[in-house]
Amino acid sequence: MTQKYVRADGRAVDDMREIRIIREWSDHAEGSALIEFGGTKVLCTASFESTVPRWLRGQGRGWVTAEYAMLPRATNTRSSREAVKGKIGGRTHEISRLIGRSLRAVVDLEALGENMITLDCDVLQADGGTRTAAITGAFVALADAIEWARAEGHIRKRAEVLGDSVSAVSVGVLPDGKAVLDLPYQEDSTAETDMNVVVTGGGDFVEVQGTAEGAPFNRDQLNELLDLALGGCGRLAELQRQVLAQ
């Protein structure tokens, strides 16, 4: 009998950490969600504005954008606030753009009308997978902001703004060659291959970010990683549906 592979935290290769989404966490934002991927905790808030960027005015289309940031003590050592430094880091810019692209992939911008929704994703505590948690939680906040705007008459009652859900998860290859799902920092920091995968609720890929940090990965390993990601995102999509149905 083959012994089951067990990771350092006791999970199987295709197990996710405990995922929790607390909807409507903020009393002030039009939509909000506090999401937890194990020790990673991200607060996602959606702000609605009846305006669009200047370059979109008069086109009858809306816009969805995102900003990502980490609190100074989100990790085990303090990092300075980027706002105090006066310069936003490249990693922060890259993740902000990723979140925005991922959400726009499932939004009909014409149905949104000339309105804008900004998602602020603030990492309260980091233990790997902050960008994937941010995308998954931001979708819940976005969905609530859209329904708020519909109720307030800013969006047509029957307009189908969201064509699908979207979520994201990390996968990777550990130094012993095992492909695993949803890496905490302990695994992410030593992984031979690190990949973030964004998937719609229907199972289509929005974005795949994969890098061989050590040894290159082959086609079979890529397929295995994508299969793990599809399974994980399927579970996240179901959780999103359950949370939004409450």
mmCIF file of C-alpha atoms in Angstrom:
data_model
loop_
_atom_site.group_PDB
_atom_site.id
_atom_site.type_symbol
_atom_site.label_atom_id
_atom_site.label_comp_id
_atom_site.label_asym_id
_atom_site.label_seq_id
_atom_site.Cartn_x
_atom_site.Cartn_y
_atom_site.Cartn_z
ATOM 1 C CA MET A 1 0.000 0.000 0.000
ATOM 2 C CA THR A 2 1.379 3.379 -1.050
ATOM 3 C CA GLN A 3 1.748 5.786 1.857
ATOM 4 C CA LYS A 4 -0.176 9.047 1.419
ATOM 5 C CA TYR A 5 2.042 12.099 0.966
ATOM 6 C CA VAL A 6 1.640 14.517 3.880
ATOM 7 C CA ARG A 7 2.891 18.101 3.828
ATOM 8 C CA ALA A 8 4.528 19.924 6.738
ATOM 9 C CA ASP A 9 1.177 21.304 7.947
ATOM 10 C CA GLY A 10 -0.558 17.926 7.670
ATOM 11 C CA ARG A 11 -2.421 18.558 4.397
ATOM 12 C CA ALA A 12 -2.519 16.332 1.321
ATOM 13 C CA VAL A 13 -1.141 17.713 -1.948
ATOM 14 C CA ASP A 14 -4.615 18.741 -3.165
ATOM 15 C CA ASP A 15 -5.915 20.113 0.147
ATOM 16 C CA MET A 16 -6.387 23.827 0.679
ATOM 17 C CA ARG A 17 -5.883 25.661 3.911
ATOM 18 C CA GLU A 18 -8.990 26.637 5.864
ATOM 19 C CA ILE A 19 -10.753 29.299 3.789
ATOM 20 C CA ARG A 20 -13.097 31.784 5.428
ATOM 21 C CA ILE A 21 -14.936 34.750 3.903
ATOM 22 C CA ILE A 22 -16.680 37.271 6.138
ATOM 23 C CA ARG A 23 -19.021 39.266 3.916
ATOM 24 C CA GLU A 24 -20.030 42.895 4.594
ATOM 25 C CA TRP A 25 -17.157 43.341 7.049
ATOM 26 C CA SER A 26 -17.092 47.126 6.603
ATOM 27 C CA ASP A 27 -19.964 49.365 7.686
ATOM 28 C CA HIS A 28 -19.024 52.044 5.169
ATOM 29 C CA ALA A 29 -17.974 50.463 1.858
ATOM 30 C CA GLU A 30 -20.557 49.591 -0.803
ATOM 31 C CA GLY A 31 -19.152 46.052 -0.743
ATOM 32 C CA SER A 32 -16.595 44.346 1.478
ATOM 33 C CA ALA A 33 -15.178 40.995 2.491
ATOM 34 C CA LEU A 34 -12.523 39.819 4.923
ATOM 35 C CA ILE A 35 -10.970 36.682 3.461
ATOM 36 C CA GLU A 36 -8.662 34.209 5.176
ATOM 37 C CA PHE A 37 -6.478 31.643 3.417
ATOM 38 C CA GLY A 38 -5.095 29.984 6.540
ATOM 39 C CA GLY A 39 -2.838 32.591 8.169
ATOM 40 C CA THR A 40 -3.210 35.019 5.271
ATOM 41 C CA LYS A 41 -5.900 37.615 5.935
ATOM 42 C CA VAL A 42 -6.923 40.271 3.402
ATOM 43 C CA LEU A 43 -9.573 42.971 3.754
ATOM 44 C CA CYS A 44 -11.237 43.766 0.411
ATOM 45 C CA THR A 45 -13.464 46.839 0.103
ATOM 46 C CA ALA A 46 -15.364 48.016 -2.982
ATOM 47 C CA SER A 47 -16.077 51.721 -3.495
ATOM 48 C CA PHE A 48 -18.659 52.825 -6.066
ATOM 49 C CA GLU A 49 -18.458 56.146 -7.907
ATOM 50 C CA SER A 50 -20.840 57.557 -10.527
ATOM 51 C CA THR A 51 -17.938 58.598 -12.707
ATOM 52 C CA VAL A 52 -15.225 57.091 -14.881
ATOM 53 C CA PRO A 53 -11.629 58.049 -15.697
ATOM 54 C CA ARG A 54 -11.321 60.953 -18.135
ATOM 55 C CA TRP A 55 -10.252 58.680 -20.998
ATOM 56 C CA LEU A 56 -13.526 56.719 -20.727
ATOM 57 C CA ARG A 57 -15.993 59.602 -20.506
ATOM 58 C CA GLY A 58 -18.806 59.608 -23.019
ATOM 59 C CA GLN A 59 -18.206 56.013 -24.172
ATOM 60 C CA GLY A 60 -21.059 54.452 -22.208
ATOM 61 C CA ARG A 61 -18.735 52.043 -20.411
ATOM 62 C CA GLY A 62 -17.650 51.726 -16.819
ATOM 63 C CA TRP A 63 -14.395 50.717 -15.167
ATOM 64 C CA VAL A 64 -13.225 48.343 -12.440
ATOM 65 C CA THR A 65 -9.808 48.863 -10.905
ATOM 66 C CA ALA A 66 -7.899 47.738 -7.829
ATOM 67 C CA GLU A 67 -5.247 48.826 -5.369
ATOM 68 C CA TYR A 68 -3.242 46.360 -3.272
ATOM 69 C CA ALA A 69 -1.182 47.092 -0.174
ATOM 70 C CA MET A 70 0.344 45.340 2.812
ATOM 71 C CA LEU A 71 0.161 46.725 6.336
ATOM 72 C CA PRO A 72 3.596 47.433 7.841
ATOM 73 C CA ARG A 73 3.405 44.479 10.226
ATOM 74 C CA ALA A 74 1.637 41.999 7.947
ATOM 75 C CA THR A 75 4.813 39.870 8.085
ATOM 76 C CA ASN A 76 7.170 38.872 10.898
ATOM 77 C CA THR A 77 9.222 42.048 10.455
ATOM 78 C CA ARG A 78 7.968 45.606 9.951
ATOM 79 C CA SER A 79 8.196 47.173 6.508
ATOM 80 C CA SER A 80 7.792 50.900 5.917
ATOM 81 C CA ARG A 81 4.574 52.213 4.414
ATOM 82 C CA GLU A 82 5.036 52.863 0.711
ATOM 83 C CA ALA A 83 2.987 56.052 1.032
ATOM 84 C CA VAL A 84 5.567 57.404 3.504
ATOM 85 C CA LYS A 85 8.415 56.434 1.183
ATOM 86 C CA GLY A 86 6.697 58.398 -1.574
ATOM 87 C CA LYS A 87 7.094 55.548 -4.054
ATOM 88 C CA ILE A 88 4.892 52.533 -4.754
ATOM 89 C CA GLY A 89 6.930 49.371 -5.275
ATOM 90 C CA GLY A 90 6.930 47.356 -8.477
ATOM 91 C CA ARG A 91 5.439 44.294 -6.759
ATOM 92 C CA THR A 92 2.548 46.379 -5.422
ATOM 93 C CA HIS A 93 1.845 47.838 -8.881
ATOM 94 C CA GLU A 94 1.993 44.404 -10.494
ATOM 95 C CA ILE A 95 -0.427 42.810 -8.020
ATOM 96 C CA SER A 96 -2.832 45.756 -8.212
ATOM 97 C CA ARG A 97 -2.968 45.400 -12.000
ATOM 98 C CA LEU A 98 -3.445 41.633 -11.710
ATOM 99 C CA ILE A 99 -6.444 42.035 -9.390
ATOM 100 C CA GLY A 100 -8.017 44.638 -11.686
ATOM 101 C CA ARG A 101 -7.519 42.495 -14.807
ATOM 102 C CA SER A 102 -8.928 39.430 -13.084
ATOM 103 C CA LEU A 103 -12.117 41.197 -12.017
ATOM 104 C CA ARG A 104 -12.671 42.946 -15.352
ATOM 105 C CA ALA A 105 -12.532 39.536 -17.043
ATOM 106 C CA VAL A 106 -15.982 38.727 -15.635
ATOM 107 C CA VAL A 107 -17.546 42.231 -15.791
ATOM 108 C CA ASP A 108 -19.620 43.616 -18.671
ATOM 109 C CA LEU A 109 -18.337 47.193 -18.587
ATOM 110 C CA GLU A 110 -21.141 48.446 -20.843
ATOM 111 C CA ALA A 111 -23.766 46.985 -18.484
ATOM 112 C CA LEU A 112 -21.968 48.726 -15.614
ATOM 113 C CA GLY A 113 -22.644 52.064 -17.305
ATOM 114 C CA GLU A 114 -20.432 55.100 -16.794
ATOM 115 C CA ASN A 115 -19.620 54.117 -13.236
ATOM 116 C CA MET A 116 -16.417 53.019 -11.552
ATOM 117 C CA ILE A 117 -15.770 50.488 -8.783
ATOM 118 C CA THR A 118 -12.427 50.523 -6.991
ATOM 119 C CA LEU A 119 -11.331 47.481 -5.002
ATOM 120 C CA ASP A 120 -8.902 48.136 -2.158
ATOM 121 C CA CYS A 121 -7.173 44.937 -1.044
ATOM 122 C CA ASP A 122 -5.221 45.433 2.169
ATOM 123 C CA VAL A 123 -3.173 42.553 3.545
ATOM 124 C CA LEU A 124 -3.617 42.452 7.320
ATOM 125 C CA GLN A 125 -1.499 39.326 7.755
ATOM 126 C CA ALA A 126 0.614 37.493 5.197
ATOM 127 C CA ASP A 127 1.397 33.779 5.054
ATOM 128 C CA GLY A 128 1.650 33.142 1.318
ATOM 129 C CA GLY A 129 -0.991 33.563 -1.379
ATOM 130 C CA THR A 130 -1.884 37.193 -0.641
ATOM 131 C CA ARG A 131 -2.660 38.030 -4.286
ATOM 132 C CA THR A 132 -4.822 34.943 -4.771
ATOM 133 C CA ALA A 133 -6.739 35.630 -1.562
ATOM 134 C CA ALA A 134 -7.185 39.264 -2.649
ATOM 135 C CA ILE A 135 -8.700 38.288 -6.013
ATOM 136 C CA THR A 136 -11.042 35.759 -4.423
ATOM 137 C CA GLY A 137 -12.237 38.143 -1.708
ATOM 138 C CA ALA A 138 -12.426 41.148 -4.027
ATOM 139 C CA PHE A 139 -14.958 39.351 -6.223
ATOM 140 C CA VAL A 140 -17.348 39.014 -3.269
ATOM 141 C CA ALA A 141 -16.928 42.713 -2.439
ATOM 142 C CA LEU A 142 -17.431 43.616 -6.110
ATOM 143 C CA ALA A 143 -20.640 41.572 -6.380
ATOM 144 C CA ASP A 144 -22.112 43.325 -3.343
ATOM 145 C CA ALA A 145 -21.115 46.770 -4.624
ATOM 146 C CA ILE A 146 -22.858 46.042 -7.934
ATOM 147 C CA GLU A 147 -26.042 44.985 -6.146
ATOM 148 C CA TRP A 148 -25.874 48.113 -3.961
ATOM 149 C CA ALA A 149 -25.598 50.271 -7.092
ATOM 150 C CA ARG A 150 -28.504 48.431 -8.698
ATOM 151 C CA ALA A 151 -30.684 49.010 -5.625
ATOM 152 C CA GLU A 152 -29.747 52.708 -5.642
ATOM 153 C CA GLY A 153 -30.674 53.085 -9.312
ATOM 154 C CA HIS A 154 -27.143 53.634 -10.626
ATOM 155 C CA ILE A 155 -27.274 50.428 -12.701
ATOM 156 C CA ARG A 156 -30.235 49.206 -14.758
ATOM 157 C CA LYS A 157 -32.346 46.705 -12.834
ATOM 158 C CA ARG A 158 -31.990 43.921 -15.391
ATOM 159 C CA ALA A 159 -28.416 44.628 -16.466
ATOM 160 C CA GLU A 160 -26.231 41.518 -16.274
ATOM 161 C CA VAL A 161 -23.018 43.118 -15.063
ATOM 162 C CA LEU A 162 -21.311 39.936 -13.862
ATOM 163 C CA GLY A 163 -20.947 37.188 -16.427
ATOM 164 C CA ASP A 164 -19.262 34.771 -14.021
ATOM 165 C CA SER A 165 -17.322 34.590 -10.776
ATOM 166 C CA VAL A 166 -13.523 34.643 -10.529
ATOM 167 C CA SER A 167 -11.109 33.260 -7.955
ATOM 168 C CA ALA A 168 -7.409 32.437 -7.717
ATOM 169 C CA VAL A 169 -5.089 30.006 -5.992
ATOM 170 C CA SER A 170 -1.379 29.252 -5.793
ATOM 171 C CA VAL A 171 0.233 25.964 -6.807
ATOM 172 C CA GLY A 172 3.840 24.896 -6.839
ATOM 173 C CA VAL A 173 6.446 22.164 -6.968
ATOM 174 C CA LEU A 174 8.270 21.481 -3.699
ATOM 175 C CA PRO A 175 12.006 20.642 -3.569
ATOM 176 C CA ASP A 176 11.130 16.933 -3.347
ATOM 177 C CA GLY A 177 9.282 17.174 -6.674
ATOM 178 C CA LYS A 178 5.730 17.078 -5.318
ATOM 179 C CA ALA A 179 3.141 19.381 -6.899
ATOM 180 C CA VAL A 180 0.942 20.966 -4.219
ATOM 181 C CA LEU A 181 -2.037 23.313 -3.911
ATOM 182 C CA ASP A 182 -2.312 26.573 -1.912
ATOM 183 C CA LEU A 183 1.184 27.181 -0.592
ATOM 184 C CA PRO A 184 1.799 28.926 2.744
ATOM 185 C CA TYR A 185 4.988 30.972 3.105
ATOM 186 C CA GLN A 186 6.966 27.999 4.443
ATOM 187 C CA GLU A 187 6.421 26.150 1.159
ATOM 188 C CA ASP A 188 6.328 29.161 -1.145
ATOM 189 C CA SER A 189 9.744 30.389 0.001
ATOM 190 C CA THR A 190 11.470 27.121 -0.945
ATOM 191 C CA ALA A 191 9.369 25.944 -3.924
ATOM 192 C CA GLU A 192 11.146 24.904 -7.111
ATOM 193 C CA THR A 193 8.193 26.211 -9.135
ATOM 194 C CA ASP A 194 5.766 28.917 -8.018
ATOM 195 C CA MET A 195 2.518 29.583 -9.891
ATOM 196 C CA ASN A 196 -0.581 31.718 -9.377
ATOM 197 C CA VAL A 197 -3.660 30.753 -11.375
ATOM 198 C CA VAL A 198 -6.813 32.848 -11.896
ATOM 199 C CA VAL A 199 -9.920 30.941 -12.999
ATOM 200 C CA THR A 200 -13.565 31.816 -13.684
ATOM 201 C CA GLY A 201 -16.409 29.977 -11.996
ATOM 202 C CA GLY A 202 -16.978 28.193 -15.299
ATOM 203 C CA GLY A 203 -13.441 26.789 -15.238
ATOM 204 C CA ASP A 204 -11.789 29.053 -17.835
ATOM 205 C CA PHE A 205 -8.337 30.501 -17.224
ATOM 206 C CA VAL A 206 -7.960 34.257 -16.830
ATOM 207 C CA GLU A 207 -4.247 34.371 -16.022
ATOM 208 C CA VAL A 208 -1.436 31.944 -15.259
ATOM 209 C CA GLN A 209 1.731 33.315 -13.636
ATOM 210 C CA GLY A 210 4.337 30.586 -13.328
ATOM 211 C CA THR A 211 8.081 30.662 -12.711
ATOM 212 C CA ALA A 212 10.722 28.010 -12.187
ATOM 213 C CA GLU A 213 12.556 29.328 -9.145
ATOM 214 C CA GLY A 214 14.961 26.381 -9.231
ATOM 215 C CA ALA A 215 14.819 23.439 -11.615
ATOM 216 C CA PRO A 216 12.709 23.936 -14.785
ATOM 217 C CA PHE A 217 9.307 22.222 -14.866
ATOM 218 C CA ASN A 218 8.114 19.988 -17.691
ATOM 219 C CA ARG A 219 4.792 19.755 -19.541
ATOM 220 C CA ASP A 220 3.488 16.933 -17.337
ATOM 221 C CA GLN A 221 4.190 18.976 -14.198
ATOM 222 C CA LEU A 222 2.496 22.013 -15.754
ATOM 223 C CA ASN A 223 -0.614 19.955 -16.480
ATOM 224 C CA GLU A 224 -0.572 18.602 -12.918
ATOM 225 C CA LEU A 225 -0.291 22.109 -11.472
ATOM 226 C CA LEU A 226 -3.130 23.434 -13.623
ATOM 227 C CA ASP A 227 -5.337 20.497 -12.628
ATOM 228 C CA LEU A 228 -4.654 21.232 -8.960
ATOM 229 C CA ALA A 229 -5.487 24.915 -9.527
ATOM 230 C CA LEU A 230 -8.745 24.102 -11.312
ATOM 231 C CA GLY A 231 -9.824 21.884 -8.416
ATOM 232 C CA GLY A 232 -8.944 24.537 -5.843
ATOM 233 C CA CYS A 233 -10.672 27.358 -7.727
ATOM 234 C CA GLY A 234 -13.746 25.171 -8.164
ATOM 235 C CA ARG A 235 -13.990 24.920 -4.389
ATOM 236 C CA LEU A 236 -13.430 28.661 -4.006
ATOM 237 C CA ALA A 237 -16.166 29.425 -6.550
ATOM 238 C CA GLU A 238 -18.600 27.268 -4.606
ATOM 239 C CA LEU A 239 -17.666 29.052 -1.365
ATOM 240 C CA GLN A 240 -18.216 32.429 -3.060
ATOM 241 C CA ARG A 241 -21.657 31.300 -4.214
ATOM 242 C CA GLN A 242 -22.564 30.146 -0.715
ATOM 243 C CA VAL A 243 -21.382 33.383 0.891
ATOM 244 C CA LEU A 244 -23.214 35.601 -1.617
ATOM 245 C CA ALA A 245 -26.403 33.548 -1.211
ATOM 246 C CA GLN A 246 -26.551 34.169 2.535
#
